[in-house]
Coordinates of N, CA and C in Angstrom, one line a residue:
I196 N -17.0 -15.6 -18.0 CA -17.8 -16.4 -17.2 C -17.0 -17.6 -16.7
G197 N -17.0 -17.9 -15.4 CA -16.2 -19.0 -14.8 C -16.8 -20.3 -15.1
I198 N -15.9 -21.3 -15.2 CA -16.3 -22.6 -15.7 C -17.2 -23.3 -14.6
R199 N -17.0 -23.0 -13.3 CA -17.9 -23.5 -12.3 C -19.3 -23.0 -12.5
R200 N -19.5 -21.7 -12.8 CA -20.8 -21.2 -13.0 C -21.5 -21.9 -14.1
I201 N -20.8 -22.1 -15.2 CA -21.3 -22.8 -16.4 C -21.8 -24.2 -16.0
A202 N -20.9 -24.9 -15.4 CA -21.2 -26.3 -15.0 C -22.4 -26.4 -14.1
H203 N -22.5 -25.5 -13.0 CA -23.6 -25.6 -12.1 C -24.9 -25.1 -12.8
A204 N -24.8 -24.2 -13.7 CA -26.1 -23.8 -14.4 C -26.6 -24.9 -15.2
A205 N -25.7 -25.6 -15.9 CA -26.1 -26.7 -16.8 C -26.7 -27.8 -15.9
L206 N -26.0 -28.2 -14.8 CA -26.5 -29.2 -14.0 C -27.9 -28.9 -13.3
A207 N -28.0 -27.6 -13.0 CA -29.3 -27.2 -12.5 C -30.4 -27.3 -13.5
A208 N -30.2 -27.0 -14.7 CA -31.1 -27.1 -15.8 C -31.5 -28.6 -16.0
A209 N -30.5 -29.5 -15.9 CA -30.8 -30.9 -16.1 C -31.6 -31.5 -15.0
A210 N -31.4 -30.9 -13.8 CA -32.1 -31.4 -12.6 C -33.6 -31.1 -12.7
A211 N -33.9 -30.1 -13.5 CA -35.3 -29.6 -13.7 C -36.0 -30.3 -15.0
D212 N -35.2 -30.9 -15.8 CA -35.7 -31.5 -17.0 C -34.9 -32.8 -17.4
D213 N -35.5 -33.9 -17.2 CA -34.9 -35.2 -17.4 C -34.3 -35.3 -18.8
A214 N -35.0 -34.6 -19.8 CA -34.5 -34.7 -21.2 C -33.1 -34.1 -21.4
L215 N -32.7 -33.3 -20.4 CA -31.4 -32.6 -20.5 C -30.3 -33.4 -19.8
V216 N -30.6 -34.5 -19.2 CA -29.6 -35.1 -18.3 C -28.4 -35.7 -19.2
D217 N -28.7 -36.5 -20.2 CA -27.6 -37.1 -21.0 C -26.7 -36.0 -21.7
P218 N -27.3 -35.1 -22.4 CA -26.5 -34.1 -23.0 C -25.7 -33.2 -22.0
T219 N -26.3 -33.0 -20.8 CA -25.6 -32.2 -19.8 C -24.4 -32.9 -19.3
V220 N -24.6 -34.2 -19.0 CA -23.4 -35.0 -18.6 C -22.3 -35.0 -19.6
K221 N -22.6 -35.1 -20.9 CA -21.6 -35.0 -21.9 C -20.9 -33.6 -21.9
F222 N -21.8 -32.6 -21.8 CA -21.3 -31.2 -21.8 C -20.3 -31.0 -20.7
V223 N -20.6 -31.4 -19.5 CA -19.7 -31.3 -18.3 C -18.4 -32.1 -18.5
Q224 N -18.5 -33.2 -19.1 CA -17.3 -34.0 -19.4 C -16.4 -33.2 -20.3
E225 N -17.0 -32.5 -21.3 CA -16.2 -31.7 -22.2 C -15.5 -30.5 -21.5
L226 N -16.2 -30.0 -20.5 CA -15.6 -28.9 -19.7 C -14.4 -29.4 -19.0
R227 N -14.5 -30.7 -18.5 CA -13.3 -31.2 -17.8 C -12.1 -31.4 -18.7
W228 N -12.4 -31.8 -20.0 CA -11.3 -31.9 -21.0 C -10.7 -30.5 -21.2
R229 N -11.6 -29.5 -21.3 CA -11.1 -28.1 -21.5 C -10.1 -27.8 -20.4
D230 N -10.4 -28.0 -19.1 CA -9.6 -27.7 -18.0 C -8.3 -28.5 -18.0
F231 N -8.4 -29.8 -18.4 CA -7.3 -30.7 -18.4 C -6.3 -30.2 -19.4
F232 N -6.7 -29.8 -20.6 CA -5.8 -29.4 -21.7 C -5.2 -28.0 -21.3
A233 N -5.9 -27.2 -20.6 CA -5.4 -25.9 -20.2 C -4.2 -26.1 -19.2
H234 N -4.4 -27.1 -18.3 CA -3.4 -27.4 -17.3 C -2.1 -28.0 -18.0
V235 N -2.4 -28.9 -19.0 CA -1.3 -29.5 -19.8 C -0.4 -28.4 -20.4
L236 N -1.1 -27.4 -21.1 CA -0.4 -26.3 -21.8 C 0.4 -25.5 -20.8
F237 N -0.2 -25.2 -19.6 CA 0.5 -24.4 -18.6 C 1.8 -25.1 -18.1
H238 N 1.7 -26.4 -17.8 CA 2.8 -27.1 -17.3 C 3.8 -27.6 -18.3
F239 N 3.3 -27.8 -19.6 CA 4.2 -28.2 -20.7 C 4.0 -27.3 -21.9
P240 N 4.5 -26.1 -21.8 CA 4.3 -25.1 -22.8 C 4.7 -25.5 -24.2
H241 N 5.6 -26.5 -24.3 CA 6.1 -26.9 -25.6 C 5.0 -27.5 -26.5
V242 N 3.8 -27.9 -25.9 CA 2.7 -28.4 -26.7 C 2.1 -27.4 -27.6
A243 N 2.4 -26.1 -27.4 CA 1.9 -25.0 -28.3 C 2.5 -25.1 -29.7
T244 N 3.6 -25.8 -29.8 CA 4.3 -25.9 -31.1 C 4.7 -27.3 -31.5
G245 N 4.7 -28.2 -30.5 CA 5.1 -29.6 -30.8 C 4.4 -30.6 -30.0
A246 N 4.8 -31.9 -30.2 CA 4.2 -33.0 -29.5 C 4.4 -33.0 -28.0
F247 N 3.4 -33.5 -27.3 CA 3.5 -33.6 -25.8 C 4.8 -34.4 -25.5
R248 N 5.0 -35.5 -26.2 CA 6.2 -36.3 -26.0 C 7.1 -35.9 -27.2
P249 N 8.2 -35.1 -26.9 CA 9.0 -34.6 -28.0 C 9.5 -35.6 -29.0
E250 N 9.6 -36.9 -28.6 CA 10.1 -37.9 -29.6 C 9.2 -38.0 -30.8
Y251 N 7.9 -37.7 -30.6 CA 6.9 -37.8 -31.7 C 7.1 -36.7 -32.7
D252 N 7.9 -35.7 -32.4 CA 8.1 -34.7 -33.4 C 8.9 -35.2 -34.6
A253 N 9.6 -36.4 -34.3 CA 10.4 -37.0 -35.4 C 9.6 -37.9 -36.3
L254 N 8.3 -38.0 -36.1 CA 7.5 -38.9 -37.0 C 7.6 -38.5 -38.4
R255 N 7.6 -39.5 -39.3 CA 7.7 -39.2 -40.7 C 6.3 -39.0 -41.3
W256 N 6.1 -37.8 -41.9 CA 4.8 -37.5 -42.6 C 5.0 -37.6 -44.1
R257 N 4.0 -37.8 -44.9 CA 4.2 -38.1 -46.3 C 3.3 -37.2 -47.2
G258 N 2.3 -36.5 -46.7 CA 1.3 -35.8 -47.5 C 1.9 -34.7 -48.4
S259 N 1.2 -34.3 -49.4 CA 1.7 -33.3 -50.4 C 0.9 -32.0 -50.2
D260 N 1.5 -30.9 -50.7 CA 0.8 -29.6 -50.7 C -0.5 -29.6 -51.4
A261 N -0.6 -30.3 -52.5 CA -1.8 -30.4 -53.2 C -2.9 -31.1 -52.4
E262 N -2.5 -32.2 -51.7 CA -3.5 -32.9 -50.9 C -4.0 -32.0 -49.7
F263 N -3.0 -31.2 -49.1 CA -3.4 -30.3 -48.0 C -4.4 -29.3 -48.5
E264 N -4.1 -28.7 -49.7 CA -5.0 -27.7 -50.3 C -6.4 -28.3 -50.5
A265 N -6.5 -29.5 -51.1 CA -7.8 -30.1 -51.3 C -8.5 -30.3 -50.0
W266 N -7.8 -30.6 -48.9 CA -8.4 -30.8 -47.6 C -8.9 -29.4 -47.1
T267 N -8.1 -28.4 -47.2 CA -8.5 -27.1 -46.7 C -9.7 -26.5 -47.4
Q268 N -9.8 -26.8 -48.7 CA -10.9 -26.3 -49.6 C -12.2 -27.2 -49.5
G269 N -12.1 -28.3 -48.9 CA -13.3 -29.2 -48.9 C -13.5 -29.9 -50.2
R270 N -12.4 -30.4 -50.8 CA -12.5 -31.0 -52.1 C -11.8 -32.4 -52.1
T271 N -11.9 -33.1 -51.0 CA -11.3 -34.4 -50.9 C -12.1 -35.5 -51.6
G272 N -13.4 -35.3 -51.9 CA -14.2 -36.3 -52.4 C -14.9 -37.2 -51.3
Y273 N -14.6 -36.9 -50.1 CA -15.3 -37.5 -49.0 C -16.3 -36.5 -48.4
P274 N -17.6 -36.8 -48.6 CA -18.6 -35.7 -48.3 C -18.6 -35.2 -46.9
I275 N -18.4 -36.1 -45.9 CA -18.5 -35.6 -44.5 C -17.2 -34.7 -44.2
V276 N -16.1 -35.1 -44.8 CA -14.9 -34.3 -44.6 C -15.0 -32.9 -45.2
D277 N -15.5 -33.0 -46.5 CA -15.7 -31.7 -47.2 C -16.7 -30.8 -46.6
A278 N -17.8 -31.4 -46.1 CA -18.8 -30.6 -45.4 C -18.2 -29.9 -44.2
G279 N -17.4 -30.6 -43.4 CA -16.8 -30.0 -42.3 C -15.8 -28.8 -42.6
M280 N -15.0 -29.1 -43.6 CA -14.0 -28.0 -44.0 C -14.7 -26.8 -44.6
R281 N -15.8 -27.0 -45.3 CA -16.6 -25.9 -45.8 C -17.4 -25.2 -44.7
E282 N -17.9 -25.9 -43.8 CA -18.5 -25.3 -42.6 C -17.6 -24.4 -41.9
L283 N -16.3 -24.8 -41.7 CA -15.3 -24.0 -41.0 C -15.1 -22.7 -41.7
R284 N -15.0 -22.7 -43.0 CA -14.7 -21.5 -43.8 C -16.0 -20.6 -43.8
A285 N -17.1 -21.2 -43.9 CA -18.4 -20.4 -44.0 C -18.8 -19.8 -42.7
T286 N -18.5 -20.5 -41.5 CA -19.1 -20.1 -40.2 C -18.0 -19.8 -39.2
G287 N -16.8 -20.3 -39.3 CA -15.8 -20.1 -38.3 C -16.0 -21.2 -37.2
F288 N -16.8 -22.2 -37.5 CA -17.1 -23.2 -36.5 C -17.1 -24.6 -37.2
M289 N -17.0 -25.6 -36.4 CA -17.2 -27.0 -37.0 C -17.7 -27.9 -35.8
H290 N -18.7 -28.7 -36.1 CA -19.2 -29.7 -35.1 C -18.0 -30.5 -34.6
N291 N -18.1 -30.8 -33.2 CA -17.0 -31.5 -32.6 C -16.7 -32.9 -33.2
R292 N -17.7 -33.6 -33.5 CA -17.6 -35.0 -34.2 C -16.8 -34.8 -35.5
V293 N -17.2 -33.8 -36.3 CA -16.6 -33.6 -37.6 C -15.1 -33.1 -37.4
R294 N -14.8 -32.4 -36.4 CA -13.4 -32.0 -36.1 C -12.6 -33.2 -36.0
M295 N -13.1 -34.2 -35.3 CA -12.3 -35.5 -35.2 C -12.1 -36.2 -36.5
I296 N -13.2 -36.2 -37.3 CA -13.2 -36.9 -38.6 C -12.2 -36.3 -39.5
V297 N -12.2 -34.9 -39.6 CA -11.3 -34.3 -40.6 C -9.9 -34.3 -40.1
A298 N -9.7 -34.3 -38.8 CA -8.3 -34.4 -38.2 C -7.7 -35.8 -38.5
S299 N -8.6 -36.8 -38.3 CA -8.1 -38.2 -38.6 C -7.8 -38.3 -40.1
F300 N -8.6 -37.7 -40.9 CA -8.4 -37.8 -42.4 C -7.1 -37.2 -42.8
L301 N -6.8 -36.0 -42.2 CA -5.5 -35.3 -42.5 C -4.3 -36.1 -42.0
T302 N -4.3 -36.6 -40.8 CA -3.1 -37.2 -40.2 C -3.0 -38.6 -40.6
K303 N -4.1 -39.4 -40.7 CA -4.0 -40.8 -40.9 C -4.1 -41.2 -42.4
D304 N -5.1 -40.6 -43.1 CA -5.3 -40.9 -44.5 C -4.3 -40.2 -45.4
L305 N -4.2 -38.8 -45.2 CA -3.3 -38.1 -46.0 C -1.8 -38.1 -45.5
G306 N -1.7 -38.4 -44.2 CA -0.3 -38.5 -43.7 C 0.3 -37.2 -43.5
I307 N -0.5 -36.1 -43.3 CA 0.1 -34.8 -43.1 C 0.2 -34.4 -41.7
D308 N 1.3 -33.7 -41.3 CA 1.6 -33.3 -40.0 C 0.4 -32.6 -39.3
W309 N 0.1 -33.1 -38.1 CA -1.0 -32.5 -37.4 C -0.9 -31.0 -37.1
R310 N 0.4 -30.5 -37.1 CA 0.6 -29.1 -36.8 C 0.1 -28.3 -38.0
E311 N 0.1 -28.8 -39.2 CA -0.5 -28.1 -40.3 C -2.0 -27.9 -40.2
G312 N -2.6 -29.0 -39.7 CA -4.1 -28.9 -39.5 C -4.4 -28.0 -38.3
A313 N -3.6 -28.0 -37.3 CA -3.9 -27.2 -36.1 C -3.7 -25.7 -36.5
R314 N -2.7 -25.4 -37.3 CA -2.6 -24.0 -37.7 C -3.7 -23.5 -38.5
H315 N -4.2 -24.4 -39.4 CA -5.4 -24.0 -40.3 C -6.6 -23.8 -39.4
F316 N -6.8 -24.6 -38.4 CA -8.0 -24.5 -37.6 C -7.9 -23.1 -36.8
L317 N -6.7 -22.8 -36.3 CA -6.6 -21.6 -35.5 C -6.8 -20.3 -36.4
T318 N -6.5 -20.5 -37.6 CA -6.7 -19.4 -38.6 C -8.2 -19.1 -38.8
W319 N -9.0 -20.1 -38.8 CA -10.5 -20.0 -39.1 C -11.4 -20.1 -38.0
L320 N -11.1 -20.8 -36.9 CA -12.1 -21.0 -35.8 C -12.3 -19.7 -35.0
T321 N -13.6 -19.4 -34.8 CA -13.9 -18.3 -33.9 C -13.8 -18.7 -32.4
D322 N -13.8 -20.0 -32.2 CA -13.6 -20.5 -30.8 C -12.2 -21.1 -30.6
G323 N -11.3 -20.7 -31.5 CA -9.9 -21.2 -31.5 C -9.2 -21.0 -30.2
D324 N -8.6 -22.0 -29.6 CA -7.9 -21.9 -28.3 C -6.7 -22.9 -28.4
V325 N -5.5 -22.4 -28.1 CA -4.3 -23.2 -28.4 C -4.3 -24.5 -27.6
A326 N -4.7 -24.4 -26.4 CA -4.7 -25.7 -25.6 C -5.7 -26.7 -26.1
N327 N -6.9 -26.3 -26.3 CA -7.9 -27.3 -26.8 C -7.6 -27.7 -28.2
N328 N -7.2 -26.7 -29.0 CA -7.0 -27.0 -30.4 C -5.8 -28.0 -30.6
N329 N -4.6 -27.6 -30.1 CA -3.4 -28.4 -30.3 C -3.5 -29.8 -29.7
L330 N -4.0 -29.8 -28.5 CA -4.0 -31.1 -27.8 C -5.1 -32.0 -28.3
N331 N -6.2 -31.5 -28.8 CA -7.2 -32.4 -29.5 C -6.7 -32.9 -30.8
W332 N -5.9 -32.1 -31.5 CA -5.3 -32.5 -32.7 C -4.3 -33.6 -32.4
Q333 N -3.5 -33.5 -31.3 CA -2.6 -34.5 -30.9 C -3.3 -35.8 -30.4
W334 N -4.5 -35.6 -29.8 CA -5.3 -36.8 -29.4 C -5.6 -37.6 -30.6
T335 N -6.0 -36.9 -31.7 CA -6.3 -37.6 -33.0 C -5.1 -38.2 -33.7
A336 N -4.0 -37.4 -33.7 CA -2.8 -37.9 -34.4 C -2.0 -38.9 -33.6
G337 N -2.3 -39.1 -32.3 CA -1.6 -40.1 -31.5 C -0.2 -39.6 -31.0
T338 N -0.1 -38.2 -30.8 CA 1.2 -37.7 -30.4 C 1.1 -36.9 -29.1
G339 N -0.1 -37.0 -28.4 CA -0.4 -36.2 -27.2 C -0.2 -37.0 -25.9
T340 N -1.1 -36.6 -25.0 CA -1.0 -37.2 -23.7 C -1.5 -38.7 -23.7
D341 N -2.3 -39.0 -24.7 CA -2.8 -40.3 -25.0 C -2.3 -40.7 -26.3
T342 N -1.2 -41.4 -26.3 CA -0.5 -41.7 -27.6 C -1.0 -43.0 -28.2
N343 N -2.2 -42.9 -28.7 CA -2.9 -44.1 -29.3 C -2.8 -43.9 -30.8
P344 N -1.9 -44.7 -31.5 CA -1.8 -44.5 -32.9 C -2.9 -45.2 -33.7
N345 N -3.8 -46.0 -33.0 CA -4.8 -46.7 -33.7 C -6.2 -46.1 -33.7
R346 N -6.2 -44.8 -33.3 CA -7.5 -44.1 -33.3 C -7.7 -43.5 -34.7
I347 N -8.5 -44.3 -35.5 CA -8.7 -44.0 -36.9 C -10.2 -43.9 -37.2
F348 N -10.6 -42.9 -37.9 CA -12.0 -42.6 -38.3 C -12.2 -42.9 -39.8
N349 N -13.1 -43.8 -40.1 CA -13.4 -44.1 -41.5 C -14.5 -43.0 -41.9
P350 N -14.1 -42.1 -42.8 CA -15.0 -41.0 -43.1 C -16.4 -41.4 -43.7
T351 N -16.4 -42.5 -44.4 CA -17.7 -42.9 -45.0 C -18.6 -43.5 -43.9
V352 N -18.0 -44.3 -43.0 CA -18.8 -44.9 -41.9 C -19.3 -43.9 -41.0
Q353 N -18.4 -42.9 -40.7 CA -18.7 -41.8 -39.7 C -19.8 -41.0 -40.3
G354 N -19.8 -40.7 -41.6 CA -20.9 -39.9 -42.2 C -22.2 -40.7 -42.1
Q355 N -22.2 -42.0 -42.4 CA -23.4 -42.7 -42.4 C -24.0 -42.8 -40.9
R356 N -23.1 -42.9 -40.0 CA -23.5 -43.0 -38.6 C -24.1 -41.7 -38.0
F357 N -23.3 -40.6 -38.2 CA -23.7 -39.4 -37.6 C -24.5 -38.4 -38.4
D358 N -24.6 -38.7 -39.7 CA -25.4 -37.9 -40.6 C -26.2 -38.8 -41.5
P359 N -27.0 -39.7 -40.9 CA -27.6 -40.8 -41.7 C -28.5 -40.3 -42.9
D360 N -29.1 -39.2 -42.8 CA -29.9 -38.7 -43.9 C -29.2 -37.7 -44.8
G361 N -27.9 -37.4 -44.5 CA -27.1 -36.5 -45.4 C -27.5 -35.1 -45.2
V362 N -28.2 -34.7 -44.2 CA -28.6 -33.3 -44.0 C -27.5 -32.4 -43.8
Y363 N -26.5 -32.8 -43.0 CA -25.3 -31.9 -42.8 C -24.5 -31.8 -44.1
V364 N -24.3 -32.9 -44.8 CA -23.5 -32.8 -46.0 C -24.2 -31.9 -47.0
R365 N -25.5 -32.0 -47.2 CA -26.2 -31.2 -48.2 C -26.2 -29.7 -47.8
R366 N -26.1 -29.4 -46.5 CA -26.1 -28.0 -46.1 C -24.9 -27.3 -46.5
Y367 N -23.7 -28.0 -46.5 CA -22.5 -27.3 -46.7 C -21.8 -27.7 -48.1
V368 N -22.1 -28.8 -48.7 CA -21.5 -29.1 -50.0 C -22.6 -28.8 -51.0
D369 N -22.4 -27.7 -51.6 CA -23.5 -27.2 -52.6 C -23.7 -28.1 -53.7
E370 N -22.7 -28.8 -54.2 CA -22.8 -29.7 -55.4 C -23.8 -30.8 -55.1
L371 N -23.8 -31.2 -53.8 CA -24.6 -32.4 -53.4 C -26.0 -32.0 -52.8
A372 N -26.3 -30.7 -52.8 CA -27.6 -30.3 -52.2 C -28.8 -30.9 -52.8
A373 N -28.8 -31.2 -54.1 CA -30.0 -31.7 -54.8 C -29.9 -33.2 -55.0
V374 N -28.8 -33.9 -54.5 CA -28.7 -35.3 -54.7 C -29.7 -36.0 -53.9
P375 N -30.5 -36.9 -54.6 CA -31.6 -37.6 -53.8 C -31.0 -38.8 -53.1
G376 N -31.9 -39.4 -52.3 CA -31.5 -40.7 -51.7 C -31.1 -40.6 -50.2
G377 N -31.3 -39.5 -49.5 CA -31.0 -39.5 -48.1 C -29.5 -39.8 -47.9
G378 N -29.2 -40.8 -47.1 CA -27.9 -41.2 -46.7 C -27.0 -41.7 -47.8
A379 N -27.6 -41.9 -49.0 CA -26.8 -42.4 -50.2 C -25.8 -41.3 -50.6
V380 N -25.9 -40.1 -50.1 CA -25.0 -39.1 -50.4 C -23.5 -39.4 -50.0
H381 N -23.4 -40.3 -49.0 CA -22.1 -40.7 -48.5 C -21.4 -41.8 -49.3
T382 N -22.2 -42.4 -50.3 CA -21.6 -43.5 -51.1 C -21.9 -43.3 -52.5
L383 N -21.7 -42.1 -53.0 CA -21.9 -41.8 -54.4 C -21.0 -42.5 -55.4
G384 N -21.5 -42.9 -56.5 CA -20.7 -43.6 -57.5 C -20.2 -42.6 -58.5
P385 N -19.3 -43.0 -59.4 CA -18.6 -42.1 -60.3 C -19.6 -41.3 -61.2
L386 N -20.7 -41.9 -61.7 CA -21.6 -41.2 -62.5 C -22.4 -40.1 -61.7
E387 N -22.8 -40.5 -60.5 CA -23.5 -39.5 -59.7 C -22.5 -38.3 -59.3
R388 N -21.3 -38.6 -59.1 CA -20.3 -37.5 -58.8 C -20.1 -36.6 -60.0
A389 N -20.0 -37.2 -61.1 CA -19.8 -36.5 -62.3 C -21.0 -35.6 -62.6
A390 N -22.2 -36.1 -62.5 CA -23.4 -35.3 -62.7 C -23.5 -34.2 -61.8
A391 N -23.1 -34.3 -60.5 CA -23.1 -33.3 -59.5 C -22.0 -32.3 -59.6
G392 N -20.9 -32.7 -60.4 CA -19.7 -31.8 -60.4 C -18.9 -31.9 -59.1
Y393 N -19.0 -33.1 -58.5 CA -18.3 -33.4 -57.2 C -17.1 -34.3 -57.5
P394 N -15.9 -34.1 -56.9 CA -14.7 -34.8 -57.2 C -14.8 -36.3 -56.7
E395 N -14.0 -37.1 -57.4 CA -13.8 -38.5 -56.9 C -12.9 -38.4 -55.7
P396 N -13.0 -39.4 -54.8 CA -12.1 -39.4 -53.6 C -10.7 -39.2 -53.9
I397 N -10.0 -38.4 -53.1 CA -8.6 -38.1 -53.4 C -7.7 -39.3 -53.2
L398 N -8.2 -40.3 -52.4 CA -7.5 -41.5 -52.2 C -8.4 -42.6 -51.7
D399 N -8.0 -43.8 -51.7 CA -8.8 -44.9 -51.1 C -8.5 -45.0 -49.6
H400 N -9.5 -44.9 -48.8 CA -9.3 -44.8 -47.4 C -8.6 -46.1 -46.9
H401 N -9.0 -47.2 -47.3 CA -8.4 -48.5 -46.8 C -7.0 -48.6 -47.2
A402 N -6.7 -48.3 -48.4 CA -5.3 -48.3 -48.9 C -4.4 -47.3 -48.1
A403 N -4.9 -46.1 -47.9 CA -4.2 -45.1 -47.2 C -3.9 -45.5 -45.7
I404 N -4.9 -46.2 -45.1 CA -4.7 -46.6 -43.7 C -3.7 -47.7 -43.6
A405 N -3.7 -48.6 -44.6 CA -2.8 -49.7 -44.6 C -1.4 -49.2 -44.8
E406 N -1.2 -48.1 -45.6 CA 0.1 -47.5 -45.7 C 0.5 -46.8 -44.4
Y407 N -0.5 -46.1 -43.8 CA -0.2 -45.5 -42.5 C 0.3 -46.5 -41.5
R408 N -0.4 -47.6 -41.4 CA 0.0 -48.6 -40.4 C 1.4 -49.2 -40.7
A409 N 1.7 -49.4 -42.0 CA 3.0 -49.9 -42.3 C 4.1 -48.8 -42.0
R410 N 3.8 -47.5 -42.2 CA 4.7 -46.5 -41.9 C 5.0 -46.4 -40.4
R411 N 4.0 -46.6 -39.6 CA 4.1 -46.5 -38.2 C 4.6 -47.8 -37.5
G412 N 4.7 -48.9 -38.3 CA 5.1 -50.2 -37.8 C 4.0 -50.8 -37.0
L413 N 2.8 -50.6 -37.3 CA 1.6 -51.1 -36.5 C 1.2 -52.5 -37.0

């Protein structure tokens, strides 16, 4: 199905229903990003395996294999991150907001090369596309067409903002399904984690980001 047909059909539906206007505008914006990234890949094919600006391939990464494994298995101790990674394995899909959160966590908190995350996504995503996948990963890592190194997602704050009642987390993180308290699932203490059989955070977000900033000279 051509992208113009999709865009026109969405806009036509929005014209008939005011409730669809805002989500349709956002949807069409995302279609534009899709085309933009496809054009970038066509004209700069090296982005299939490396950074848009090759000098960023020399960035120093610090993460370990054990940390990467915890991320892939959804065992980081950050509920929104773990829910996303488990959704990916269970369904072959992940909500767009959560894709940005888990990508930021891998590259900024764990300090692991974005290419490792991009390969993992392409292994599991049913909608995996090299252009969209790799260039969105680079958008998060700060190595792509928009080289912003300060784009950082706090996983706890993001969870509270976009999953305020903890519904998404409880759906995919089995250990937390019965934890009471609505959004409190994002800020569990040690005793609550132990009772649920859920791990402690793999690292402290603020300390990890401070280290990241020092490593990048920010």
